[in-house]
PDB file of C-alpha atoms and ligand atoms in Angstrom:
ATOM      1  CA  MET A   1      -0.520  19.401 -11.932  1.00  0.00           C
ATOM      2  CA  ALA A   2      -2.973  16.771 -10.714  1.00  0.00           C
ATOM      3  CA  GLU A   3      -4.589  17.622  -7.266  1.00  0.00           C
ATOM      4  CA  TYR A   4      -3.959  15.667  -3.915  1.00  0.00           C
ATOM      5  CA  ILE A   5      -7.190  14.103  -2.761  1.00  0.00           C
ATOM      6  CA  PRO A   6      -6.923  13.122   0.740  1.00  0.00           C
ATOM      7  CA  SER A   7      -8.411   9.856   2.068  1.00  0.00           C
ATOM      8  CA  PRO A   8     -11.850  10.270   3.328  1.00  0.00           C
ATOM      9  CA  ARG A   9     -10.617   7.970   6.420  1.00  0.00           C
ATOM     10  CA  ASP A  10      -9.609  10.508   9.263  1.00  0.00           C
ATOM     11  CA  TRP A  11      -7.178   8.232  10.860  1.00  0.00           C
ATOM     12  CA  VAL A  12      -5.267   7.337   7.374  1.00  0.00           C
ATOM     13  CA  ARG A  13      -5.445  10.986   6.265  1.00  0.00           C
ATOM     14  CA  GLU A  14      -3.829  12.102   9.603  1.00  0.00           C
ATOM     15  CA  GLN A  15      -1.237   9.535   9.112  1.00  0.00           C
ATOM     16  CA  VAL A  16      -0.294  10.557   5.626  1.00  0.00           C
ATOM     17  CA  GLU A  17      -0.283  14.138   6.839  1.00  0.00           C
ATOM     18  CA  LEU A  18       2.036  13.628   9.937  1.00  0.00           C
ATOM     19  CA  TYR A  19       4.491  10.981   7.824  1.00  0.00           C
ATOM     20  CA  GLU A  20       4.868  13.452   4.982  1.00  0.00           C
ATOM     21  CA  SER A  21       4.646  16.962   6.583  1.00  0.00           C
ATOM     22  CA  SER A  22       7.642  15.627   9.178  1.00  0.00           C
ATOM     23  CA  GLY A  23       9.654  14.530   6.326  1.00  0.00           C
ATOM     24  CA  GLY A  24       9.052  10.750   7.290  1.00  0.00           C
ATOM     25  CA  THR A  25      10.440  11.045  10.756  1.00  0.00           C
ATOM     26  CA  GLN A  26       6.926  10.679  12.369  1.00  0.00           C
ATOM     27  CA  GLY A  27       3.849   8.960  12.152  1.00  0.00           C
ATOM     28  CA  THR A  28       5.646   5.992  10.407  1.00  0.00           C
ATOM     29  CA  THR A  29       4.313   3.044  12.163  1.00  0.00           C
ATOM     30  CA  LEU A  30       0.942   1.553  12.565  1.00  0.00           C
ATOM     31  CA  ARG A  31      -0.672   2.873  15.865  1.00  0.00           C
ATOM     32  CA  ASP A  32       0.333   0.738  18.689  1.00  0.00           C
ATOM     33  CA  THR A  33       1.928  -1.968  16.747  1.00  0.00           C
ATOM     34  CA  GLY A  34       4.902  -0.064  16.347  1.00  0.00           C
ATOM     35  CA  LEU A  35       5.648  -1.649  12.779  1.00  0.00           C
ATOM     36  CA  PRO A  36       7.104   0.889  10.064  1.00  0.00           C
ATOM     37  CA  VAL A  37       4.675   1.907   7.614  1.00  0.00           C
ATOM     38  CA  ILE A  38       5.420   3.290   3.667  1.00  0.00           C
ATOM     39  CA  ILE A  39       3.222   5.718   1.900  1.00  0.00           C
ATOM     40  CA  VAL A  40       2.178   4.584  -1.934  1.00  0.00           C
ATOM     41  CA  THR A  41       1.534   7.931  -4.083  1.00  0.00           C
ATOM     42  CA  ASN A  42      -0.752   6.484  -6.639  1.00  0.00           C
ATOM     43  CA  THR A  43      -2.973   7.975  -9.234  1.00  0.00           C
ATOM     44  CA  GLY A  44      -6.675   7.527  -9.098  1.00  0.00           C
ATOM     45  CA  ASN A  45      -8.149   5.885 -12.049  1.00  0.00           C
ATOM     46  CA  LYS A  46     -11.433   7.890 -12.340  1.00  0.00           C
ATOM     47  CA  THR A  47     -10.542  11.014 -10.829  1.00  0.00           C
ATOM     48  CA  GLY A  48      -6.762  11.121 -11.994  1.00  0.00           C
ATOM     49  CA  GLY A  49      -5.887  12.840  -8.656  1.00  0.00           C
ATOM     50  CA  ILE A  50      -3.274  11.896  -6.599  1.00  0.00           C
ATOM     51  CA  ARG A  51      -3.788   9.603  -3.640  1.00  0.00           C
ATOM     52  CA  LYS A  52      -1.278   8.481  -0.709  1.00  0.00           C
ATOM     53  CA  THR A  53      -1.927   5.171   0.791  1.00  0.00           C
ATOM     54  CA  PRO A  54      -0.300   4.278   3.487  1.00  0.00           C
ATOM     55  CA  LEU A  55       0.548   0.518   3.806  1.00  0.00           C
ATOM     56  CA  MET A  56       2.502  -2.045   5.666  1.00  0.00           C
ATOM     57  CA  ARG A  57       6.257  -2.065   5.047  1.00  0.00           C
ATOM     58  CA  VAL A  58       7.344  -5.097   3.458  1.00  0.00           C
ATOM     59  CA  LYS A  59      10.818  -5.104   1.829  1.00  0.00           C
ATOM     60  CA  VAL A  60      12.155  -8.016  -0.297  1.00  0.00           C
ATOM     61  CA  GLY A  61      15.521  -6.827  -1.421  1.00  0.00           C
ATOM     62  CA  ALA A  62      15.379  -3.550  -3.079  1.00  0.00           C
ATOM     63  CA  ASN A  63      11.876  -4.120  -3.757  1.00  0.00           C
ATOM     64  CA  TYR A  64       8.221  -3.556  -1.630  1.00  0.00           C
ATOM     65  CA  VAL A  65       5.619  -5.655  -1.520  1.00  0.00           C
ATOM     66  CA  LEU A  66       2.184  -4.102  -1.656  1.00  0.00           C
ATOM     67  CA  VAL A  67      -0.488  -6.175  -0.068  1.00  0.00           C
ATOM     68  CA  GLY A  68      -4.233  -5.469  -0.563  1.00  0.00           C
ATOM     69  CA  SER A  69      -5.800  -6.505   2.374  1.00  0.00           C
ATOM     70  CA  GLN A  70      -8.116  -3.956   3.902  1.00  0.00           C
ATOM     71  CA  GLY A  71      -8.242  -5.925   7.286  1.00  0.00           C
ATOM     72  CA  GLY A  72      -9.795  -8.709   5.346  1.00  0.00           C
ATOM     73  CA  ALA A  73     -12.759  -6.879   4.040  1.00  0.00           C
ATOM     74  CA  PRO A  74     -14.879  -8.375   1.472  1.00  0.00           C
ATOM     75  CA  ASN A  75     -13.866  -6.179  -1.417  1.00  0.00           C
ATOM     76  CA  ASN A  76     -10.328  -4.959  -2.461  1.00  0.00           C
ATOM     77  CA  PRO A  77      -9.487  -1.572  -1.602  1.00  0.00           C
ATOM     78  CA  VAL A  78      -9.959   0.842  -4.588  1.00  0.00           C
ATOM     79  CA  TRP A  79      -6.250   1.525  -4.757  1.00  0.00           C
ATOM     80  CA  VAL A  80      -5.679  -1.786  -6.308  1.00  0.00           C
ATOM     81  CA  TYR A  81      -7.571  -0.503  -9.462  1.00  0.00           C
ATOM     82  CA  ASN A  82      -5.406   2.515  -9.385  1.00  0.00           C
ATOM     83  CA  LEU A  83      -2.538   0.697  -9.230  1.00  0.00           C
ATOM     84  CA  ARG A  84      -3.667  -1.687 -12.149  1.00  0.00           C
ATOM     85  CA  ALA A  85      -4.782   1.122 -14.198  1.00  0.00           C
ATOM     86  CA  ASN A  86      -1.250   3.266 -13.574  1.00  0.00           C
ATOM     87  CA  PRO A  87       1.608   1.247 -12.514  1.00  0.00           C
ATOM     88  CA  GLU A  88       3.914   4.267 -12.005  1.00  0.00           C
ATOM     89  CA  VAL A  89       4.033   4.853  -8.116  1.00  0.00           C
ATOM     90  CA  GLU A  90       6.110   7.054  -5.896  1.00  0.00           C
ATOM     91  CA  ILE A  91       7.071   5.112  -2.360  1.00  0.00           C
ATOM     92  CA  ARG A  92       8.138   7.070   0.978  1.00  0.00           C
ATOM     93  CA  ASP A  93       9.864   4.674   3.070  1.00  0.00           C
ATOM     94  CA  GLY A  94      10.976   6.911   6.181  1.00  0.00           C
ATOM     95  CA  THR A  95      12.930  10.024   4.941  1.00  0.00           C
ATOM     96  CA  VAL A  96      13.388   7.920   1.470  1.00  0.00           C
ATOM     97  CA  VAL A  97      11.525   8.749  -1.429  1.00  0.00           C
ATOM     98  CA  GLN A  98      11.771   6.770  -4.933  1.00  0.00           C
ATOM     99  CA  SER A  99      10.030   6.537  -8.064  1.00  0.00           C
ATOM    100  CA  MET A 100       8.799   2.706  -8.375  1.00  0.00           C
ATOM    101  CA  ARG A 101       6.768   0.768 -10.743  1.00  0.00           C
ATOM    102  CA  VAL A 102       4.501  -1.759  -9.504  1.00  0.00           C
ATOM    103  CA  ARG A 103       3.533  -5.461 -10.975  1.00  0.00           C
ATOM    104  CA  GLU A 104       0.526  -7.411  -9.769  1.00  0.00           C
ATOM    105  CA  ILE A 105       1.604 -10.726  -9.227  1.00  0.00           C
ATOM    106  CA  ALA A 106      -0.321 -13.306 -10.963  1.00  0.00           C
ATOM    107  CA  SER A 107       1.476 -16.660 -10.369  1.00  0.00           C
ATOM    108  CA  ASP A 108       1.365 -18.791  -7.282  1.00  0.00           C
ATOM    109  CA  THR A 109       4.973 -19.801  -7.347  1.00  0.00           C
ATOM    110  CA  GLU A 110       6.058 -16.083  -7.249  1.00  0.00           C
ATOM    111  CA  ARG A 111       3.537 -14.991  -4.922  1.00  0.00           C
ATOM    112  CA  ALA A 112       3.940 -17.956  -2.285  1.00  0.00           C
ATOM    113  CA  PRO A 113       7.538 -16.055  -1.105  1.00  0.00           C
ATOM    114  CA  LEU A 114       6.150 -12.758  -1.310  1.00  0.00           C
ATOM    115  CA  TRP A 115       3.261 -13.316   0.597  1.00  0.00           C
ATOM    116  CA  ASP A 116       5.572 -15.559   3.119  1.00  0.00           C
ATOM    117  CA  ALA A 117       7.620 -12.179   3.681  1.00  0.00           C
ATOM    118  CA  ALA A 118       4.415 -10.073   3.971  1.00  0.00           C
ATOM    119  CA  VAL A 119       3.237 -12.046   6.730  1.00  0.00           C
ATOM    120  CA  ALA A 120       6.628 -12.190   8.469  1.00  0.00           C
ATOM    121  CA  ALA A 121       6.179  -8.120   8.371  1.00  0.00           C
ATOM    122  CA  TYR A 122       2.946  -8.034   9.700  1.00  0.00           C
ATOM    123  CA  PRO A 123       1.411 -11.099  10.860  1.00  0.00           C
ATOM    124  CA  PRO A 124      -2.395 -10.500  10.863  1.00  0.00           C
ATOM    125  CA  TYR A 125      -2.385 -10.486   7.168  1.00  0.00           C
ATOM    126  CA  ALA A 126      -2.749 -14.258   7.912  1.00  0.00           C
ATOM    127  CA  ASP A 127      -5.960 -13.807   9.622  1.00  0.00           C
ATOM    128  CA  TYR A 128      -7.101 -11.417   6.938  1.00  0.00           C
ATOM    129  CA  GLN A 129      -6.707 -13.677   4.102  1.00  0.00           C
ATOM    130  CA  LYS A 130      -9.051 -16.348   6.272  1.00  0.00           C
ATOM    131  CA  LYS A 131     -11.682 -13.792   6.895  1.00  0.00           C
ATOM    132  CA  THR A 132     -12.387 -13.292   3.272  1.00  0.00           C
ATOM    133  CA  SER A 133     -13.112 -15.316   0.121  1.00  0.00           C
ATOM    134  CA  ARG A 134     -11.324 -12.921  -2.169  1.00  0.00           C
ATOM    135  CA  LYS A 135      -7.660 -13.617  -2.618  1.00  0.00           C
ATOM    136  CA  ILE A 136      -5.604 -10.878  -1.291  1.00  0.00           C
ATOM    137  CA  PRO A 137      -4.365  -9.043  -4.404  1.00  0.00           C
ATOM    138  CA  VAL A 138      -0.073  -8.755  -3.793  1.00  0.00           C
ATOM    139  CA  PHE A 139       1.873  -6.000  -5.945  1.00  0.00           C
ATOM    140  CA  ILE A 140       5.631  -5.850  -6.040  1.00  0.00           C
ATOM    141  CA  ALA A 141       7.245  -2.344  -6.274  1.00  0.00           C
ATOM    142  CA  GLU A 142      10.530  -2.370  -8.370  1.00  0.00           C
ATOM    143  CA  PRO A 143      12.781   0.923  -8.664  1.00  0.00           C
ATOM    144  CA  ARG A 144      12.212   2.671 -11.864  1.00  0.00           C
ATOM    145  CA  ARG A 145      15.276   3.437 -13.860  1.00  0.00           C
TER     146      ARG A 145
HETATM  147  N1  F42 B   1      -4.567  -1.309   3.933  1.00  0.00           N
HETATM  148  C1  F42 B   1      -3.964  -2.368   3.014  1.00  0.00           C
HETATM  149  O1  F42 B   1      -4.977  -3.013   2.286  1.00  0.00           O
HETATM  150  N2  F42 B   1      -2.993  -2.913   3.537  1.00  0.00           N
HETATM  151  C2  F42 B   1      -2.238  -2.491   4.198  1.00  0.00           C
HETATM  152  O2  F42 B   1      -1.271  -3.142   4.894  1.00  0.00           O
HETATM  153  C3  F42 B   1      -2.597  -1.161   5.125  1.00  0.00           C
HETATM  154  C4  F42 B   1      -1.733  -0.604   6.114  1.00  0.00           C
HETATM  155  C5  F42 B   1      -2.021   0.499   6.632  1.00  0.00           C
HETATM  156  C6  F42 B   1      -1.056   0.985   7.313  1.00  0.00           C
HETATM  157  C7  F42 B   1      -1.508   2.540   7.980  1.00  0.00           C
HETATM  158  C8  F42 B   1      -2.408   2.939   7.434  1.00  0.00           C
HETATM  159  O3  F42 B   1      -2.987   4.103   8.251  1.00  0.00           O
HETATM  160  C9  F42 B   1      -3.567   2.201   6.841  1.00  0.00           C
HETATM  161  C10 F42 B   1      -3.046   1.102   6.392  1.00  0.00           C
HETATM  162  N3  F42 B   1      -4.051   0.515   5.100  1.00  0.00           N
HETATM  163  C11 F42 B   1      -3.599  -0.597   4.866  1.00  0.00           C
HETATM  164  C12 F42 B   1      -5.140   1.058   4.802  1.00  0.00           C
HETATM  165  C13 F42 B   1      -5.054   1.891   3.487  1.00  0.00           C
HETATM  166  O4  F42 B   1      -4.378   2.772   3.579  1.00  0.00           O
HETATM  167  C14 F42 B   1      -6.197   2.382   2.618  1.00  0.00           C
HETATM  168  O5  F42 B   1      -7.054   3.414   3.683  1.00  0.00           O
HETATM  169  C15 F42 B   1      -7.705   1.097   2.378  1.00  0.00           C
HETATM  170  O6  F42 B   1      -6.539  -0.072   2.025  1.00  0.00           O
HETATM  171  C16 F42 B   1      -8.266   1.477   1.701  1.00  0.00           C
HETATM  172  O7  F42 B   1      -7.875   1.883   0.605  1.00  0.00           O
HETATM  173  P1  F42 B   1      -8.883   2.507  -0.441  1.00  0.00           P
HETATM  174  O8  F42 B   1      -8.332   3.190  -1.772  1.00  0.00           O
HETATM  175  O9  F42 B   1     -10.208   1.796  -0.714  1.00  0.00           O
HETATM  176  O10 F42 B   1      -9.522   3.877   0.478  1.00  0.00           O
HETATM  177  C17 F42 B   1     -10.770   4.267   0.476  1.00  0.00           C
HETATM  178  C18 F42 B   1     -11.168   4.782   1.944  1.00  0.00           C
HETATM  179  C19 F42 B   1     -10.829   5.798  -0.297  1.00  0.00           C
HETATM  180  O11 F42 B   1      -9.919   6.562  -0.374  1.00  0.00           O
HETATM  181  N4  F42 B   1     -11.685   6.131  -1.387  1.00  0.00           N
HETATM  182  C20 F42 B   1     -11.797   7.106  -1.621  1.00  0.00           C
HETATM  183  C21 F42 B   1     -13.251   7.824  -1.784  1.00  0.00           C
HETATM  184  O12 F42 B   1     -13.581   8.997  -1.916  1.00  0.00           O
HETATM  185  O13 F42 B   1     -14.268   6.880  -1.363  1.00  0.00           O
HETATM  186  C22 F42 B   1     -11.608   6.882  -3.516  1.00  0.00           C
HETATM  187  C23 F42 B   1      -9.996   6.390  -3.547  1.00  0.00           C
HETATM  188  C24 F42 B   1      -9.732   6.599  -4.922  1.00  0.00           C
HETATM  189  O14 F42 B   1      -8.381   6.087  -5.133  1.00  0.00           O
HETATM  190  N5  F42 B   1     -10.401   6.920  -5.895  1.00  0.00           N
HETATM  191  C25 F42 B   1     -10.248   6.610  -7.272  1.00  0.00           C
HETATM  192  C26 F42 B   1      -9.841   8.018  -8.008  1.00  0.00           C
HETATM  193  O15 F42 B   1      -9.819   7.475  -9.228  1.00  0.00           O
HETATM  194  O16 F42 B   1      -9.701   8.513  -7.642  1.00  0.00           O
HETATM  195  C27 F42 B   1     -11.235   5.540  -7.959  1.00  0.00           C
HETATM  196  C28 F42 B   1     -11.241   4.082  -7.605  1.00  0.00           C
HETATM  197  C29 F42 B   1     -12.178   3.388  -8.006  1.00  0.00           C
HETATM  198  O17 F42 B   1     -11.610   2.421  -8.743  1.00  0.00           O
HETATM  199  O18 F42 B   1     -13.203   3.491  -7.857  1.00  0.00           O
END
């Protein structure tokens, strides 16, 4: 069994701990925005350890859109490299946990409606894209069957 390696960021680690220890009934929103958050369990591409990354909840049908915005920082968050290396993830949305597979969206045609759904769910994503010259990575997570 791989070892869980908590986030070095206090607020992120604490959100994951509350969310998971409550079985998805507490700590499920972003700070004072009240907007829902999911937990994406992914595998470290260097350590092989278990990483737990809270992201905004962007649901499109049965799928989730994962946005590597990191507040419009100049670099991609490192979980992006984890997902590229190992697309098998587990997603917790409140009390529901599902095994899912992610796929990075390369084509602009496929990306546009997913990006719009992301901005509708969490409007600051639009400002984050303006703040950075990198194109913010977008993944879709689909149920594994
Ligand atoms: N981040 C987003 O990008 N988008 C969101 O929608 C979002 C929402 C959100 C909501 C609530 C919340 O609490 C946090 C939220 N965040 C959101 C922040 C998000 O959870 C991440 O903290 C942020 O995106 C930064 O991700 P990161 O993977 O770069 O995290 C850093 C701080 C980190 O954990 N670094 C570790 C470290 O030790 O420095 C390494 C983690 C790791 O995965 N290492 C890999 C390994 O092998 O284990 C190696 C990775 C490599 O290639 O170097």
